[in-house]
PDB file of N, CA and C in Angstrom:
ATOM      1  N   MET S   1      39.105-125.942-101.838  1.00  0.00           N
ATOM      2  CA  MET S   1      39.028-125.334-103.145  1.00  0.00           C
ATOM      3  C   MET S   1      39.738-126.255-104.128  1.00  0.00           C
ATOM      4  N   THR S   2      39.195-126.354-105.324  1.00  0.00           N
ATOM      5  CA  THR S   2      39.764-127.206-106.356  1.00  0.00           C
ATOM      6  C   THR S   2      40.274-126.349-107.501  1.00  0.00           C
ATOM      7  N   GLU S   3      41.464-126.620-107.961  1.00  0.00           N
ATOM      8  CA  GLU S   3      42.016-125.893-109.101  1.00  0.00           C
ATOM      9  C   GLU S   3      41.799-126.711-110.366  1.00  0.00           C
ATOM     10  N   VAL S   4      41.304-126.055-111.406  1.00  0.00           N
ATOM     11  CA  VAL S   4      41.117-126.697-112.702  1.00  0.00           C
ATOM     12  C   VAL S   4      41.734-125.799-113.761  1.00  0.00           C
ATOM     13  N   THR S   5      42.040-126.377-114.928  1.00  0.00           N
ATOM     14  CA  THR S   5      42.614-125.588-116.016  1.00  0.00           C
ATOM     15  C   THR S   5      41.806-125.814-117.289  1.00  0.00           C
ATOM     16  N   LEU S   6      41.880-124.859-118.175  1.00  0.00           N
ATOM     17  CA  LEU S   6      41.232-124.972-119.471  1.00  0.00           C
ATOM     18  C   LEU S   6      42.084-125.828-120.385  1.00  0.00           C
ATOM     19  N   ASP S   7      41.419-126.587-121.261  1.00  0.00           N
ATOM     20  CA  ASP S   7      42.197-127.352-122.234  1.00  0.00           C
ATOM     21  C   ASP S   7      42.510-126.456-123.433  1.00  0.00           C
ATOM     22  N   ASP S   8      43.161-127.000-124.444  1.00  0.00           N
ATOM     23  CA  ASP S   8      43.587-126.187-125.589  1.00  0.00           C
ATOM     24  C   ASP S   8      42.409-125.655-126.406  1.00  0.00           C
ATOM     25  N   ARG S   9      41.201-126.160-126.172  1.00  0.00           N
ATOM     26  CA  ARG S   9      40.021-125.656-126.871  1.00  0.00           C
ATOM     27  C   ARG S   9      39.179-124.736-125.990  1.00  0.00           C
ATOM     28  N   GLY S  10      39.704-124.379-124.812  1.00  0.00           N
ATOM     29  CA  GLY S  10      39.015-123.462-123.919  1.00  0.00           C
ATOM     30  C   GLY S  10      37.965-124.109-123.039  1.00  0.00           C
ATOM     31  N   ARG S  11      37.967-125.420-122.940  1.00  0.00           N
ATOM     32  CA  ARG S  11      36.980-126.135-122.126  1.00  0.00           C
ATOM     33  C   ARG S  11      37.499-126.325-120.706  1.00  0.00           C
ATOM     34  N   LEU S  12      36.581-126.240-119.788  1.00  0.00           N
ATOM     35  CA  LEU S  12      36.882-126.422-118.381  1.00  0.00           C
ATOM     36  C   LEU S  12      36.242-127.724-117.924  1.00  0.00           C
ATOM     37  N   THR S  13      37.014-128.586-117.322  1.00  0.00           N
ATOM     38  CA  THR S  13      36.478-129.846-116.820  1.00  0.00           C
ATOM     39  C   THR S  13      36.251-129.713-115.318  1.00  0.00           C
ATOM     40  N   ILE S  14      35.006-129.905-114.909  1.00  0.00           N
ATOM     41  CA  ILE S  14      34.660-129.830-113.497  1.00  0.00           C
ATOM     42  C   ILE S  14      34.807-131.235-112.920  1.00  0.00           C
ATOM     43  N   PRO S  15      35.496-131.361-111.803  1.00  0.00           N
ATOM     44  CA  PRO S  15      35.729-132.684-111.214  1.00  0.00           C
ATOM     45  C   PRO S  15      34.417-133.439-110.950  1.00  0.00           C
ATOM     46  N   LYS S  16      34.492-134.758-111.071  1.00  0.00           N
ATOM     47  CA  LYS S  16      33.325-135.628-110.939  1.00  0.00           C
ATOM     48  C   LYS S  16      32.561-135.396-109.640  1.00  0.00           C
ATOM     49  N   GLN S  17      33.271-135.280-108.540  1.00  0.00           N
ATOM     50  CA  GLN S  17      32.621-135.077-107.238  1.00  0.00           C
ATOM     51  C   GLN S  17      31.748-133.810-107.258  1.00  0.00           C
ATOM     52  N   LEU S  18      32.240-132.734-107.865  1.00  0.00           N
ATOM     53  CA  LEU S  18      31.463-131.496-107.934  1.00  0.00           C
ATOM     54  C   LEU S  18      30.286-131.637-108.894  1.00  0.00           C
ATOM     55  N   ARG S  19      30.483-132.331-110.016  1.00  0.00           N
ATOM     56  CA  ARG S  19      29.377-132.560-110.953  1.00  0.00           C
ATOM     57  C   ARG S  19      28.279-133.376-110.296  1.00  0.00           C
ATOM     58  N   GLU S  20      28.677-134.385-109.508  1.00  0.00           N
ATOM     59  CA  GLU S  20      27.683-135.206-108.821  1.00  0.00           C
ATOM     60  C   GLU S  20      26.907-134.391-107.791  1.00  0.00           C
ATOM     61  N   GLU S  21      27.571-133.446-107.158  1.00  0.00           N
ATOM     62  CA  GLU S  21      26.920-132.627-106.132  1.00  0.00           C
ATOM     63  C   GLU S  21      26.069-131.513-106.738  1.00  0.00           C
ATOM     64  N   TYR S  22      26.559-130.845-107.795  1.00  0.00           N
ATOM     65  CA  TYR S  22      25.904-129.654-108.322  1.00  0.00           C
ATOM     66  C   TYR S  22      25.243-129.831-109.687  1.00  0.00           C
ATOM     67  N   GLY S  23      25.476-130.933-110.359  1.00  0.00           N
ATOM     68  CA  GLY S  23      24.896-131.143-111.673  1.00  0.00           C
ATOM     69  C   GLY S  23      25.866-130.800-112.779  1.00  0.00           C
ATOM     70  N   GLU S  24      25.339-130.759-113.994  1.00  0.00           N
ATOM     71  CA  GLU S  24      26.209-130.561-115.159  1.00  0.00           C
ATOM     72  C   GLU S  24      25.904-129.289-115.937  1.00  0.00           C
ATOM     73  N   ARG S  25      24.974-128.482-115.460  1.00  0.00           N
ATOM     74  CA  ARG S  25      24.659-127.211-116.133  1.00  0.00           C
ATOM     75  C   ARG S  25      24.898-126.065-115.169  1.00  0.00           C
ATOM     76  N   PHE S  26      25.560-125.015-115.664  1.00  0.00           N
ATOM     77  CA  PHE S  26      25.908-123.868-114.839  1.00  0.00           C
ATOM     78  C   PHE S  26      25.696-122.572-115.610  1.00  0.00           C
ATOM     79  N   GLN S  27      25.340-121.540-114.895  1.00  0.00           N
ATOM     80  CA  GLN S  27      25.356-120.189-115.435  1.00  0.00           C
ATOM     81  C   GLN S  27      26.714-119.610-115.057  1.00  0.00           C
ATOM     82  N   VAL S  28      27.335-118.886-115.967  1.00  0.00           N
ATOM     83  CA  VAL S  28      28.602-118.225-115.683  1.00  0.00           C
ATOM     84  C   VAL S  28      28.288-116.759-115.430  1.00  0.00           C
ATOM     85  N   VAL S  29      28.648-116.281-114.232  1.00  0.00           N
ATOM     86  CA  VAL S  29      28.372-114.903-113.843  1.00  0.00           C
ATOM     87  C   VAL S  29      29.700-114.164-113.723  1.00  0.00           C
ATOM     88  N   ARG S  30      29.783-113.047-114.386  1.00  0.00           N
ATOM     89  CA  ARG S  30      30.994-112.223-114.326  1.00  0.00           C
ATOM     90  C   ARG S  30      30.922-111.329-113.079  1.00  0.00           C
ATOM     91  N   LEU S  31      31.973-111.348-112.269  1.00  0.00           N
ATOM     92  CA  LEU S  31      32.086-110.509-111.086  1.00  0.00           C
ATOM     93  C   LEU S  31      33.233-109.529-111.301  1.00  0.00           C
ATOM     94  N   ASP S  32      33.351-108.545-110.418  1.00  0.00           N
ATOM     95  CA  ASP S  32      34.446-107.579-110.540  1.00  0.00           C
ATOM     96  C   ASP S  32      35.808-108.252-110.474  1.00  0.00           C
ATOM     97  N   ASP S  33      35.916-109.291-109.656  1.00  0.00           N
ATOM     98  CA  ASP S  33      37.213-109.917-109.443  1.00  0.00           C
ATOM     99  C   ASP S  33      37.322-111.327-110.016  1.00  0.00           C
ATOM    100  N   GLY S  34      36.399-111.732-110.887  1.00  0.00           N
ATOM    101  CA  GLY S  34      36.483-113.063-111.467  1.00  0.00           C
ATOM    102  C   GLY S  34      35.142-113.522-112.006  1.00  0.00           C
ATOM    103  N   ILE S  35      34.921-114.823-111.983  1.00  0.00           N
ATOM    104  CA  ILE S  35      33.657-115.385-112.433  1.00  0.00           C
ATOM    105  C   ILE S  35      33.132-116.334-111.367  1.00  0.00           C
ATOM    106  N   LYS S  36      31.846-116.635-111.465  1.00  0.00           N
ATOM    107  CA  LYS S  36      31.215-117.568-110.541  1.00  0.00           C
ATOM    108  C   LYS S  36      30.353-118.519-111.346  1.00  0.00           C
ATOM    109  N   LEU S  37      30.421-119.804-111.036  1.00  0.00           N
ATOM    110  CA  LEU S  37      29.571-120.797-111.666  1.00  0.00           C
ATOM    111  C   LEU S  37      28.387-121.053-110.747  1.00  0.00           C
ATOM    112  N   ILE S  38      27.178-120.888-111.274  1.00  0.00           N
ATOM    113  CA  ILE S  38      25.968-121.117-110.495  1.00  0.00           C
ATOM    114  C   ILE S  38      25.234-122.307-111.100  1.00  0.00           C
ATOM    115  N   PRO S  39      25.031-123.351-110.306  1.00  0.00           N
ATOM    116  CA  PRO S  39      24.358-124.535-110.834  1.00  0.00           C
ATOM    117  C   PRO S  39      22.942-124.217-111.323  1.00  0.00           C
ATOM    118  N   VAL S  40      22.564-124.832-112.432  1.00  0.00           N
ATOM    119  CA  VAL S  40      21.212-124.710-112.978  1.00  0.00           C
ATOM    120  C   VAL S  40      20.535-126.061-112.765  1.00  0.00           C
ATOM    121  N   ALA S  41      19.410-126.031-112.087  1.00  0.00           N
ATOM    122  CA  ALA S  41      18.686-127.271-111.811  1.00  0.00           C
ATOM    123  C   ALA S  41      18.166-127.877-113.111  1.00  0.00           C
ATOM    124  N   GLU S  42      18.058-129.199-113.135  1.00  0.00           N
ATOM    125  CA  GLU S  42      17.506-129.861-114.319  1.00  0.00           C
ATOM    126  C   GLU S  42      16.075-129.411-114.565  1.00  0.00           C
ATOM    127  N   ASP S  43      15.324-129.199-113.490  1.00  0.00           N
ATOM    128  CA  ASP S  43      13.960-128.677-113.594  1.00  0.00           C
ATOM    129  C   ASP S  43      13.892-127.421-112.724  1.00  0.00           C
ATOM    130  N   PRO S  44      14.207-126.242-113.296  1.00  0.00           N
ATOM    131  CA  PRO S  44      14.258-125.003-112.507  1.00  0.00           C
ATOM    132  C   PRO S  44      12.950-124.696-111.787  1.00  0.00           C
ATOM    133  N   LEU S  45      11.821-124.993-112.406  1.00  0.00           N
ATOM    134  CA  LEU S  45      10.539-124.724-111.760  1.00  0.00           C
ATOM    135  C   LEU S  45      10.372-125.578-110.506  1.00  0.00           C
ATOM    136  N   GLU S  46      10.744-126.838-110.592  1.00  0.00           N
ATOM    137  CA  GLU S  46      10.669-127.720-109.421  1.00  0.00           C
ATOM    138  C   GLU S  46      11.626-127.245-108.331  1.00  0.00           C
ATOM    139  N   ALA S  47      12.796-126.759-108.717  1.00  0.00           N
ATOM    140  CA  ALA S  47      13.761-126.246-107.743  1.00  0.00           C
ATOM    141  C   ALA S  47      13.185-125.037-107.007  1.00  0.00           C
ATOM    142  N   LEU S  48      12.486-124.158-107.728  1.00  0.00           N
ATOM    143  CA  LEU S  48      11.844-123.018-107.076  1.00  0.00           C
ATOM    144  C   LEU S  48      10.749-123.462-106.121  1.00  0.00           C
ATOM    145  N   ARG S  49       9.966-124.431-106.541  1.00  0.00           N
ATOM    146  CA  ARG S  49       8.920-124.954-105.649  1.00  0.00           C
ATOM    147  C   ARG S  49       9.534-125.506-104.369  1.00  0.00           C
ATOM    148  N   ASP S  50      10.604-126.261-104.500  1.00  0.00           N
ATOM    149  CA  ASP S  50      11.272-126.818-103.325  1.00  0.00           C
ATOM    150  C   ASP S  50      11.829-125.714-102.435  1.00  0.00           C
ATOM    151  N   GLU S  51      12.439-124.704-103.049  1.00  0.00           N
ATOM    152  CA  GLU S  51      13.054-123.608-102.297  1.00  0.00           C
ATOM    153  C   GLU S  51      12.033-122.842-101.470  1.00  0.00           C
ATOM    154  N   PHE S  52      10.837-122.661-102.019  1.00  0.00           N
ATOM    155  CA  PHE S  52       9.823-121.841-101.353  1.00  0.00           C
ATOM    156  C   PHE S  52       8.675-122.654-100.782  1.00  0.00           C
ATOM    157  N   ALA S  53       8.885-123.948-100.595  1.00  0.00           N
ATOM    158  CA  ALA S  53       7.821-124.825-100.092  1.00  0.00           C
ATOM    159  C   ALA S  53       7.329-124.421 -98.711  1.00  0.00           C
ATOM    160  N   ASP S  54       8.202-123.847 -97.891  1.00  0.00           N
ATOM    161  CA  ASP S  54       7.812-123.500 -96.530  1.00  0.00           C
ATOM    162  C   ASP S  54       7.321-122.055 -96.379  1.00  0.00           C
ATOM    163  N   VAL S  55       7.170-121.338 -97.481  1.00  0.00           N
ATOM    164  CA  VAL S  55       6.677-119.956 -97.439  1.00  0.00           C
ATOM    165  C   VAL S  55       5.155-119.981 -97.382  1.00  0.00           C
ATOM    166  N   ASP S  56       4.616-119.343 -96.340  1.00  0.00           N
ATOM    167  CA  ASP S  56       3.173-119.361 -96.131  1.00  0.00           C
ATOM    168  C   ASP S  56       2.460-118.145 -96.709  1.00  0.00           C
ATOM    169  N   LYS S  57       3.215-117.136 -97.134  1.00  0.00           N
ATOM    170  CA  LYS S  57       2.608-115.902 -97.635  1.00  0.00           C
ATOM    171  C   LYS S  57       2.449-115.945 -99.148  1.00  0.00           C
ATOM    172  N   SER S  58       1.487-115.171 -99.641  1.00  0.00           N
ATOM    173  CA  SER S  58       1.290-115.057-101.085  1.00  0.00           C
ATOM    174  C   SER S  58       2.351-114.121-101.663  1.00  0.00           C
ATOM    175  N   ALA S  59       2.474-114.118-102.986  1.00  0.00           N
ATOM    176  CA  ALA S  59       3.422-113.220-103.654  1.00  0.00           C
ATOM    177  C   ALA S  59       3.094-111.770-103.333  1.00  0.00           C
ATOM    178  N   ASP S  60       1.800-111.426-103.310  1.00  0.00           N
ATOM    179  CA  ASP S  60       1.405-110.049-102.985  1.00  0.00           C
ATOM    180  C   ASP S  60       1.807-109.677-101.560  1.00  0.00           C
ATOM    181  N   GLU S  61       1.640-110.604-100.616  1.00  0.00           N
ATOM    182  CA  GLU S  61       2.038-110.336 -99.231  1.00  0.00           C
ATOM    183  C   GLU S  61       3.553-110.166 -99.117  1.00  0.00           C
ATOM    184  N   LEU S  62       4.301-110.992 -99.815  1.00  0.00           N
ATOM    185  CA  LEU S  62       5.758-110.865 -99.803  1.00  0.00           C
ATOM    186  C   LEU S  62       6.197-109.540-100.425  1.00  0.00           C
ATOM    187  N   ARG S  63       5.565-109.170-101.533  1.00  0.00           N
ATOM    188  CA  ARG S  63       5.884-107.913-102.210  1.00  0.00           C
ATOM    189  C   ARG S  63       5.605-106.722-101.297  1.00  0.00           C
ATOM    190  N   GLU S  64       4.459-106.728-100.627  1.00  0.00           N
ATOM    191  CA  GLU S  64       4.097-105.627 -99.733  1.00  0.00           C
ATOM    192  C   GLU S  64       5.067-105.551 -98.553  1.00  0.00           C
ATOM    193  N   GLY S  65       5.443-106.700 -98.015  1.00  0.00           N
ATOM    194  CA  GLY S  65       6.422-106.713 -96.931  1.00  0.00           C
ATOM    195  C   GLY S  65       7.763-106.150 -97.363  1.00  0.00           C
ATOM    196  N   ALA S  66       8.201-106.509 -98.564  1.00  0.00           N
ATOM    197  CA  ALA S  66       9.470-105.985 -99.089  1.00  0.00           C
ATOM    198  C   ALA S  66       9.380-104.475 -99.309  1.00  0.00           C
ATOM    199  N   ARG S  67       8.237-104.022 -99.804  1.00  0.00           N
ATOM    200  CA  ARG S  67       8.036-102.576-100.018  1.00  0.00           C
ATOM    201  C   ARG S  67       8.098-101.821 -98.694  1.00  0.00           C
ATOM    202  N   GLU S  68       7.411-102.343 -97.673  1.00  0.00           N
ATOM    203  CA  GLU S  68       7.418-101.700 -96.360  1.00  0.00           C
ATOM    204  C   GLU S  68       8.820-101.679 -95.767  1.00  0.00           C
ATOM    205  N   GLN S  69       9.545-102.766 -95.911  1.00  0.00           N
ATOM    206  CA  GLN S  69      10.913-102.820 -95.397  1.00  0.00           C
ATOM    207  C   GLN S  69      11.804-101.807 -96.121  1.00  0.00           C
ATOM    208  N   ALA S  70      11.661-101.694 -97.435  1.00  0.00           N
ATOM    209  CA  ALA S  70      12.468-100.739 -98.200  1.00  0.00           C
ATOM    210  C   ALA S  70      12.157 -99.310 -97.763  1.00  0.00           C
ATOM    211  N   LEU S  71      10.887 -99.012 -97.533  1.00  0.00           N
ATOM    212  CA  LEU S  71      10.518 -97.668 -97.066  1.00  0.00           C
ATOM    213  C   LEU S  71      11.077 -97.398 -95.680  1.00  0.00           C
ATOM    214  N   ASP S  72      11.030 -98.380 -94.789  1.00  0.00           N
ATOM    215  CA  ASP S  72      11.605 -98.225 -93.451  1.00  0.00           C
ATOM    216  C   ASP S  72      13.098 -97.960 -93.539  1.00  0.00           C
ATOM    217  N   GLU S  73      13.788 -98.727 -94.379  1.00  0.00           N
ATOM    218  CA  GLU S  73      15.242 -98.563 -94.509  1.00  0.00           C
ATOM    219  C   GLU S  73      15.598 -97.229 -95.143  1.00  0.00           C
ATOM    220  N   ALA S  74      14.705 -96.705 -95.995  1.00  0.00           N
ATOM    221  CA  ALA S  74      14.959 -95.414 -96.647  1.00  0.00           C
ATOM    222  C   ALA S  74      14.640 -94.255 -95.705  1.00  0.00           C
ATOM    223  N   GLY S  75      13.980 -94.563 -94.587  1.00  0.00           N
ATOM    224  CA  GLY S  75      13.681 -93.510 -93.615  1.00  0.00           C
ATOM    225  C   GLY S  75      12.396 -92.764 -93.905  1.00  0.00           C
ATOM    226  N   SER S  76      11.507 -93.343 -94.713  1.00  0.00           N
ATOM    227  CA  SER S  76      10.234 -92.686 -95.028  1.00  0.00           C
ATOM    228  C   SER S  76       9.165 -93.141 -94.082  1.00  0.00           C
TER     229      SER S  76
END
C-alpha cells in the first residue's frame, strides 16, 4: 500500500509506478468507509471489447441467463 497526501490546493499525486500501471484518468467512487480510485481506460470501448472478447453468448443470452439465475436465487 502506498500513502500519498494532498497538496495545499487539494491535489493528490499518484506515484509514477501506479500511473504507469493504471493510467492517468480515474473515477472517484465514494464508499461507506472511504473512497476508491477506479482507472478509466483511454479508450473505454476498446477496454470493454478486450474484457468480453472470450464471451461466446449474445447480450440476449446473457440477459436471459442472469434472469433465470435471479429467479432461482429468489426461490421462484
